[in-house]
CSV table of C-alpha atoms in Angstrom, one decimal:
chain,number,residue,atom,x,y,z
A,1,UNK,CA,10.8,-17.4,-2.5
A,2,UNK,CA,11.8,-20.6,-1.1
A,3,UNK,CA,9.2,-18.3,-1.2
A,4,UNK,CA,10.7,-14.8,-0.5
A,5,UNK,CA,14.3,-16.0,-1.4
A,6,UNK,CA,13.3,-17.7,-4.8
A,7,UNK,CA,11.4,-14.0,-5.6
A,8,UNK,CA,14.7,-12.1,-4.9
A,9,UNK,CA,16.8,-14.4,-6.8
A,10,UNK,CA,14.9,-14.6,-10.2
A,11,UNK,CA,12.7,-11.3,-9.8
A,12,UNK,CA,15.7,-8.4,-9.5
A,13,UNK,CA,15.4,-5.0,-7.7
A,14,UNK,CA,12.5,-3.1,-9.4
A,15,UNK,CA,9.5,-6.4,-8.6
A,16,UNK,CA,10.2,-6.8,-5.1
A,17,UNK,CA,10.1,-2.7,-4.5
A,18,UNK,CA,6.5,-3.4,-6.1
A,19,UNK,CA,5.3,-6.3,-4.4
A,20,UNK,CA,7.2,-5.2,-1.4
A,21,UNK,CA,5.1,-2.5,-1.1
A,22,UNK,CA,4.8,-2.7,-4.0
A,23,UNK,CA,6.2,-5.8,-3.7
A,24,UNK,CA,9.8,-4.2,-3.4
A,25,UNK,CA,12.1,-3.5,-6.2
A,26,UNK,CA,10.9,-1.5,-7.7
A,27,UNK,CA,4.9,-1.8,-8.6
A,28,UNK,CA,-18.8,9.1,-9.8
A,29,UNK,CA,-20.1,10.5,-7.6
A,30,UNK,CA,-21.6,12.8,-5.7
A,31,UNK,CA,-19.5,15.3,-4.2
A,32,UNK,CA,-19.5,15.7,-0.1
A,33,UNK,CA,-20.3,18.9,1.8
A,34,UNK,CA,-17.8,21.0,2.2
A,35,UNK,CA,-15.4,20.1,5.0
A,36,UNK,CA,-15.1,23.7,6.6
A,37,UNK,CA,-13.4,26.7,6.9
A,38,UNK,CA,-10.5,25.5,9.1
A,39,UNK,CA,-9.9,21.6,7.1
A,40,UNK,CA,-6.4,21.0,6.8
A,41,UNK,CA,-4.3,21.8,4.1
A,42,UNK,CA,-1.7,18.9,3.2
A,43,UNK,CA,1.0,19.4,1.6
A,44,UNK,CA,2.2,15.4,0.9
A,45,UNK,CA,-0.9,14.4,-0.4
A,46,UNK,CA,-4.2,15.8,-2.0
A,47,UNK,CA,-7.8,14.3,-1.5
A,48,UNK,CA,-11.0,13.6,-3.0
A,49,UNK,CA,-14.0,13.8,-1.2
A,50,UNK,CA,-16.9,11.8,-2.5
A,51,UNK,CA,-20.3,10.2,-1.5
A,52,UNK,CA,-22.2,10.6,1.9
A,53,UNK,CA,-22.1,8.5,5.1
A,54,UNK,CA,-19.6,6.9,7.5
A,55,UNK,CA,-16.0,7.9,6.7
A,56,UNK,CA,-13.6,5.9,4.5
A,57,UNK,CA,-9.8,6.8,4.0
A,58,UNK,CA,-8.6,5.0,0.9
A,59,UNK,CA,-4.7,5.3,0.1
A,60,UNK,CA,-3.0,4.0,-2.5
A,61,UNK,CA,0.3,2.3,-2.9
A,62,UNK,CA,3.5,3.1,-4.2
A,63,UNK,CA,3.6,5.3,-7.5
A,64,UNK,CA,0.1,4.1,-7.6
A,65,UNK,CA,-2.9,6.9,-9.0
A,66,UNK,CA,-6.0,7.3,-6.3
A,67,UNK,CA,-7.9,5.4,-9.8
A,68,UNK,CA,-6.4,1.9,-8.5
A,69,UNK,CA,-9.5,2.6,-6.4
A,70,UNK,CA,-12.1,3.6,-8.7
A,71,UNK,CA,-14.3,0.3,-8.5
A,72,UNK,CA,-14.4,0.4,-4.9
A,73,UNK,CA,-15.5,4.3,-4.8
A,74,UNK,CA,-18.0,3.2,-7.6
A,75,UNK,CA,-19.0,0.6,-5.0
A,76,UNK,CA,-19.1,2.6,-1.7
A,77,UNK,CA,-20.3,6.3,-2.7
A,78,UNK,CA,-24.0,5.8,-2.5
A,79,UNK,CA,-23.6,4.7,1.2
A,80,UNK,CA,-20.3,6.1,2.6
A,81,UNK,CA,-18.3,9.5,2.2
A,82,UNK,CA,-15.1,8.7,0.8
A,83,UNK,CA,-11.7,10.3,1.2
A,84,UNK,CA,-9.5,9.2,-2.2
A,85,UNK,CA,-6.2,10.3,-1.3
A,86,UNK,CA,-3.1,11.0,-4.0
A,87,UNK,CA,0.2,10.6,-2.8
A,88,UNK,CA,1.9,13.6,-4.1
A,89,UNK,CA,4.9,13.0,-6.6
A,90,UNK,CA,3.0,9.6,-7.4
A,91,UNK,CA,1.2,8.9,-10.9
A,92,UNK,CA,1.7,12.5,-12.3
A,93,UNK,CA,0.6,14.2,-9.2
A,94,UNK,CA,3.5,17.0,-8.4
A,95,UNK,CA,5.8,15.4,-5.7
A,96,UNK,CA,5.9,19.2,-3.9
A,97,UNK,CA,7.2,18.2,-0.4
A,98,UNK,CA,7.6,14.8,-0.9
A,99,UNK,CA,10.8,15.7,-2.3
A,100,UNK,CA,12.3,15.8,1.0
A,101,UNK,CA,12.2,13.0,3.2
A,102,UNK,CA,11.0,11.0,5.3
A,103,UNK,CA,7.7,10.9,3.4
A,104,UNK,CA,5.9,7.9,5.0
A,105,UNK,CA,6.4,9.7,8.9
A,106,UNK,CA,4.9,13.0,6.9
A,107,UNK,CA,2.0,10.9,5.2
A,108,UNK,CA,0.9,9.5,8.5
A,109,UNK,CA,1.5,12.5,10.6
A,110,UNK,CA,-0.7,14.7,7.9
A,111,UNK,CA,-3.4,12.4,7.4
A,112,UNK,CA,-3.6,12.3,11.5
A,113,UNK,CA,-4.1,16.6,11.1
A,114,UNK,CA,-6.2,15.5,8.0
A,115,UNK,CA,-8.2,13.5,10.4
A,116,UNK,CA,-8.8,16.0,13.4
A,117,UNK,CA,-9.2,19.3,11.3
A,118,UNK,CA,-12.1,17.8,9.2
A,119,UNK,CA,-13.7,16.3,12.7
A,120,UNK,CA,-13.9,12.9,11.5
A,121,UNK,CA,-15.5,10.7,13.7
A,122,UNK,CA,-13.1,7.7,13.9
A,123,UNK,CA,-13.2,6.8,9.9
A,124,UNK,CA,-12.1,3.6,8.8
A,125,UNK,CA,-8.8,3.4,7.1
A,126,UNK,CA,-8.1,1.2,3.8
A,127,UNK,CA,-4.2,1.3,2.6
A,128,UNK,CA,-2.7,-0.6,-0.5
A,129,UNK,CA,0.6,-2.1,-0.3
A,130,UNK,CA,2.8,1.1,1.0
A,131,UNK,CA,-1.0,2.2,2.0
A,132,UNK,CA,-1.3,-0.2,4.3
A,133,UNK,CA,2.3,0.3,5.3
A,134,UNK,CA,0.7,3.7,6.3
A,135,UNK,CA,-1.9,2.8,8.2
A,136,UNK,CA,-0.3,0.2,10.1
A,137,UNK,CA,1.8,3.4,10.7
A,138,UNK,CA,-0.9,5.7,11.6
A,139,UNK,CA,-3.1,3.1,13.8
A,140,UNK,CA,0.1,2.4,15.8
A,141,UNK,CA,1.2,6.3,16.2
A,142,UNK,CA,-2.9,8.0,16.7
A,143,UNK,CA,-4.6,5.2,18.1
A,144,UNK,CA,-7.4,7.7,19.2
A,145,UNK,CA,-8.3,8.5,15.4
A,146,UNK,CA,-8.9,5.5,13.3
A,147,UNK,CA,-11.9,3.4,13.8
A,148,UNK,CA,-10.8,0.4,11.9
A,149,UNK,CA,-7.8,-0.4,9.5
A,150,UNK,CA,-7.5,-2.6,6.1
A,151,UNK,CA,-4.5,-3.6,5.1
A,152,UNK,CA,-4.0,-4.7,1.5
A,153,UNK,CA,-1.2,-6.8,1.0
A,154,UNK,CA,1.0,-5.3,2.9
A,155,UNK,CA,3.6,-6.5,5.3
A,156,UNK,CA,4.6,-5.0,8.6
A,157,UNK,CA,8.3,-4.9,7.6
A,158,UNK,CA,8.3,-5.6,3.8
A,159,UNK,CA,12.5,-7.2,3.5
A,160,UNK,CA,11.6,-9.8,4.7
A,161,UNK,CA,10.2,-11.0,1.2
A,162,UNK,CA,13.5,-10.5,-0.4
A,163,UNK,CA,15.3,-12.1,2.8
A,164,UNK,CA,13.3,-14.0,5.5
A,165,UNK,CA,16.2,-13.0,8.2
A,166,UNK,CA,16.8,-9.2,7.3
A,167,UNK,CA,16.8,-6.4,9.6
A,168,UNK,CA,16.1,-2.6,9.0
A,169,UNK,CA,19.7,-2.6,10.0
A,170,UNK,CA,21.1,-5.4,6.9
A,171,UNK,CA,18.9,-4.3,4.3
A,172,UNK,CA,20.0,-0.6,4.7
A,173,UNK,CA,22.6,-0.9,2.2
A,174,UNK,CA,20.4,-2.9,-0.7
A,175,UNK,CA,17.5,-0.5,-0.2
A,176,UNK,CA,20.5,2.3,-0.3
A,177,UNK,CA,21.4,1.1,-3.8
A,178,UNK,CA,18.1,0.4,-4.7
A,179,UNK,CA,16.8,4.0,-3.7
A,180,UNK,CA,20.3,5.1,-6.3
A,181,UNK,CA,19.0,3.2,-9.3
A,182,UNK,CA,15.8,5.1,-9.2
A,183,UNK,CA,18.1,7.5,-10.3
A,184,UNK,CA,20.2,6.5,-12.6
A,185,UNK,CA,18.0,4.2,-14.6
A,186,UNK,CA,17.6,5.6,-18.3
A,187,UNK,CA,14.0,5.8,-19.1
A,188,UNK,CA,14.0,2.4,-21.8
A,189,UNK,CA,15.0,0.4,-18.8
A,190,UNK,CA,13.2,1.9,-15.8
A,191,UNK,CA,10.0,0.9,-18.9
A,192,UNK,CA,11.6,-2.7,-19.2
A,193,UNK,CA,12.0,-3.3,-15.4
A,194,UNK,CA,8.8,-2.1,-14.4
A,195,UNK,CA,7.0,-3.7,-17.4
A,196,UNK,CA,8.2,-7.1,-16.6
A,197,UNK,CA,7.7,-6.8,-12.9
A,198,UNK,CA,4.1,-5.5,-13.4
A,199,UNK,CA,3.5,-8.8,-15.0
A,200,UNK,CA,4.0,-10.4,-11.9
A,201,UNK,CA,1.3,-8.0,-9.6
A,202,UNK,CA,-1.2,-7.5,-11.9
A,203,UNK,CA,-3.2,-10.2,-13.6
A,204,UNK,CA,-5.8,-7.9,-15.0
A,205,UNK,CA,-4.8,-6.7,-18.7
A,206,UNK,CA,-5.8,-3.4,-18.7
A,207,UNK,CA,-4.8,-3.1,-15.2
A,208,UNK,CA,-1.0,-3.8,-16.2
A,209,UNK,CA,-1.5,-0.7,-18.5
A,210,UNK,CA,-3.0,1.3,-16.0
A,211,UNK,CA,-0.3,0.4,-13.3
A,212,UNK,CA,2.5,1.1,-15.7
A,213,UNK,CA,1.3,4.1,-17.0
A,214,UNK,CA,0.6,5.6,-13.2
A,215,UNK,CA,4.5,4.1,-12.3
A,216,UNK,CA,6.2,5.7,-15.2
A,217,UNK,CA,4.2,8.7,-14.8
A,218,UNK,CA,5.9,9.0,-11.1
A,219,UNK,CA,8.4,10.9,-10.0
A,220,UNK,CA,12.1,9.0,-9.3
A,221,UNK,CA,12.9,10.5,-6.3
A,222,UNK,CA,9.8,10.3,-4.5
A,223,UNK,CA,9.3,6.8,-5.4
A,224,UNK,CA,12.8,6.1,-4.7
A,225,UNK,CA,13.0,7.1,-1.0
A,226,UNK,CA,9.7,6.0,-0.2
A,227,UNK,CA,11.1,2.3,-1.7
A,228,UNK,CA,14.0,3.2,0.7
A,229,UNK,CA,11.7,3.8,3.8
A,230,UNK,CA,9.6,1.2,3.8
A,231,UNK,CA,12.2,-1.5,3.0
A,232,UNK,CA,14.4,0.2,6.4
A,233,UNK,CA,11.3,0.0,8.3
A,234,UNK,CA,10.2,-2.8,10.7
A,235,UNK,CA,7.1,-2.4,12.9
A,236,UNK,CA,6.5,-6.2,13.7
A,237,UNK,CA,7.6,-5.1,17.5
A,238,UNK,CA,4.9,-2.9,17.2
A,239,UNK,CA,1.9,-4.5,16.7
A,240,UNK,CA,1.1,-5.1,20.4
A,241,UNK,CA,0.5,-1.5,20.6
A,242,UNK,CA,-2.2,-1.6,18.2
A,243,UNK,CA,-5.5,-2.0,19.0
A,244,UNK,CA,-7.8,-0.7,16.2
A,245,UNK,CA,-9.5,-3.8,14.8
A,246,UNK,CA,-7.2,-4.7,11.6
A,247,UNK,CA,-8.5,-6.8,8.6
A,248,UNK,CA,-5.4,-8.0,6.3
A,249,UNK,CA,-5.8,-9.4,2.8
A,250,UNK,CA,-3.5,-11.0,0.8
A,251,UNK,CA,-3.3,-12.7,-2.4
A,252,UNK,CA,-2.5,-15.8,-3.8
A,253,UNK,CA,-2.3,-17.3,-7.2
A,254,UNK,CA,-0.8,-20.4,-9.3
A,255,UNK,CA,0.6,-18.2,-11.1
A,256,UNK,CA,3.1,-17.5,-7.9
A,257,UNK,CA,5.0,-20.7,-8.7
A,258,UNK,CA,7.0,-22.6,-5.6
A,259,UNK,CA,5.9,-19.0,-4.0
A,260,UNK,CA,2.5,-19.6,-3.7
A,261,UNK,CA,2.5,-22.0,-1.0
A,262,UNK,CA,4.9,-19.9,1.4
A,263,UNK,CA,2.7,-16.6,1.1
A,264,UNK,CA,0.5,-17.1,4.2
A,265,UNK,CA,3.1,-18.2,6.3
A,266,UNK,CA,4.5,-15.3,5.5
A,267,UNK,CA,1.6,-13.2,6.3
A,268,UNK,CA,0.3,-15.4,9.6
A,269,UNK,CA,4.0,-15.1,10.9
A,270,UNK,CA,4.7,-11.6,10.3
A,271,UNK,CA,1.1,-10.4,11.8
A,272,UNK,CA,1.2,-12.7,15.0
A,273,UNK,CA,2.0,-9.9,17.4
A,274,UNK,CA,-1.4,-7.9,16.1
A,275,UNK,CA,-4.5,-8.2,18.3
A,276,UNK,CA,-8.2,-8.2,16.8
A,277,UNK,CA,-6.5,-8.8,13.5
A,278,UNK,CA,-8.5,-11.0,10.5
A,279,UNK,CA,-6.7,-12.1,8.0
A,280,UNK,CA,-7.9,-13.5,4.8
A,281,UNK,CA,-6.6,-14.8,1.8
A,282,UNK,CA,-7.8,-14.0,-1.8
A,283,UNK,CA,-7.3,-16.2,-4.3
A,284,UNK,CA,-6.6,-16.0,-7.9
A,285,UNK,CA,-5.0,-12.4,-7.6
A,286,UNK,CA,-1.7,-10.7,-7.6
A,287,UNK,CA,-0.8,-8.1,-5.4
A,288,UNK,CA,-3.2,-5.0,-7.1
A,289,UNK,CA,-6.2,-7.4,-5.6
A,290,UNK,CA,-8.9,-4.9,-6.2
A,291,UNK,CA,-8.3,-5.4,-9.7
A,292,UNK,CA,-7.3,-8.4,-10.0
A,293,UNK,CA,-10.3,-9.9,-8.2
A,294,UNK,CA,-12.8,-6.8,-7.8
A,295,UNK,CA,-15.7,-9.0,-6.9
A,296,UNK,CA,-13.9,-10.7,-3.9
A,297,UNK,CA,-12.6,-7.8,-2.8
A,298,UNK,CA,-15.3,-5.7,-2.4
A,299,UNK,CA,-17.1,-8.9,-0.5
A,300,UNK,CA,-14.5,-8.7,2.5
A,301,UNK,CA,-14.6,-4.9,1.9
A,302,UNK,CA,-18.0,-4.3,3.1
A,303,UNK,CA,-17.8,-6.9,6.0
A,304,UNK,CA,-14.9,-5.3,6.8
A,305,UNK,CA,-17.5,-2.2,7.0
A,306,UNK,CA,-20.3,-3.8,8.6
């Protein structure tokens, strides 16, 4: 990377998808009342309902399972009511209309239904990686429905970790190609790619395994044009328009090499144009913080709450 740069250069396409929004190269409870007779019914995503209290929308990140948040929903249930969501086409889940594109507009645009036909009262938002992506997205588009956002190593316009100068417009025909090899992989080296950049997101062993097994387990074209999507889209210009109150983490390790000391500049630069934002670095964790560093993370998670 001379941060980003160095990354692109020794990483290849399938790590950056994942720390991208992934990174980019592509990387219980007690059940709720029911929501009523009229709740939406969406058709990009499914969701768990869990716990009781304030509203909490958790999303995932790219061909990440609703699991990656398991701790936190372990952590939360006994004093909020939790919506898990599953991106469909994602870790095994059927990828039904996420076969047809744009997916990340549909995500935000169903959640917003999601939102109003269930009557919830302003919930607070948590998004992973492409999650976040989303959120940003959906605090931008319905400012009216979310009460507060956390963003989770995520980057308003994610290219510019492979290239500190790109535009939607110059990456188009990298995330193009990229969005291709999804495709024409063989499945020993879509396993090889994603194993080895896994290495460099997770630092927990068992939640490598997890991560690879819910990547693998995801379906190509889904994944692919999502990678496509969120590597084309740029919504720095944007942030002015957002005023939900906006907590971003990011993460930080040794482990980064040269990388590790151009990560929040990275962030601080590329959130500048966000009011009531707070954003905090974790140490010691790759880009899957929550498992990485579970502890810290559900410390800034609850005074994100409070």
């Amino acid at each position: 990377m001379t941060g980003a740069t160095r990354v692109a250069r020794s990483q290849g396409v399938v790590p950056l998808l994942v720390r991208a929004m992934g990174l980019l190269t592509f990387l219980a409870g007690l059940l709720a009342p029911s929501l009523g007779a009229h709740a939406a019914s969406p058709t990009r995503f499914s969701v768990e309902v869990l716990g009781q209290g304030p509203d909490v929308i958790l999303i995932p990140g790219l061909a990440s399972s609703s699991d990656v948040w398991s701790p936190t929903v372990a952590a939360l249930q006994g004093r909020y009511r939790l919506h898990v969501v599953q991106v469909n086409g994602f870790a095994g889940a059927p990828a039904g209309a996420n076969l047809q594109g744009p997916v990340v507009e549909g995500l935000v645009t169903q959640l917003a239904d999601y939102i109003r036909s269930n009557k919830l009262a302003r919930p607070a938002v948590i998004g992973h990686s492409m999650g976040g992506f989303t959120g940003l997205s959906l605090a931008r588009g319905y400012p009216d429905l979310v009460g507060r956002l956390m963003v989770v190593d995520a980057l308003p316009f994610f290219s510019v970790l492979i290239n500190p100068m790109a535009t939607a417009q110059s990456i188009e025909p990298q995330a193009s190609a990229i969005r291709s090899n999804f495709l024409s992989m063989t499945d020993e080296k879509l396993a090889q790619v994603q194993a080895d950049a896994l290495s460099r997101l997770v630092k927990s062993p068992q939640g490598r395994t997890d991560a690879l097994a819910w990547s693998l387990a995801s379906d190509r074209t889904v994944t692919g044009q999502v990678t496509y999507e969120i590597m084309t889209s740029d919504l720095r210009s944007q942030l002015g328009s957002i005023q939900t109150p906006v907590t971003v983490l990011f993460a930080r390790d040794d482990s980064m090499g040269l990388g590790a000391s151009y990560i929040e500049p990275i962030f601080r630069n590329n959130y500048t144009g966000l009011a009531n934002a707070r954003i905090v670095r974790i140490d010691g964790a790759l880009h899957f913080i929550m498992l990485d560093q579970p502890e810290a993370f559900l410390r800034e998670v609850m005074i994100f709450l409070s």
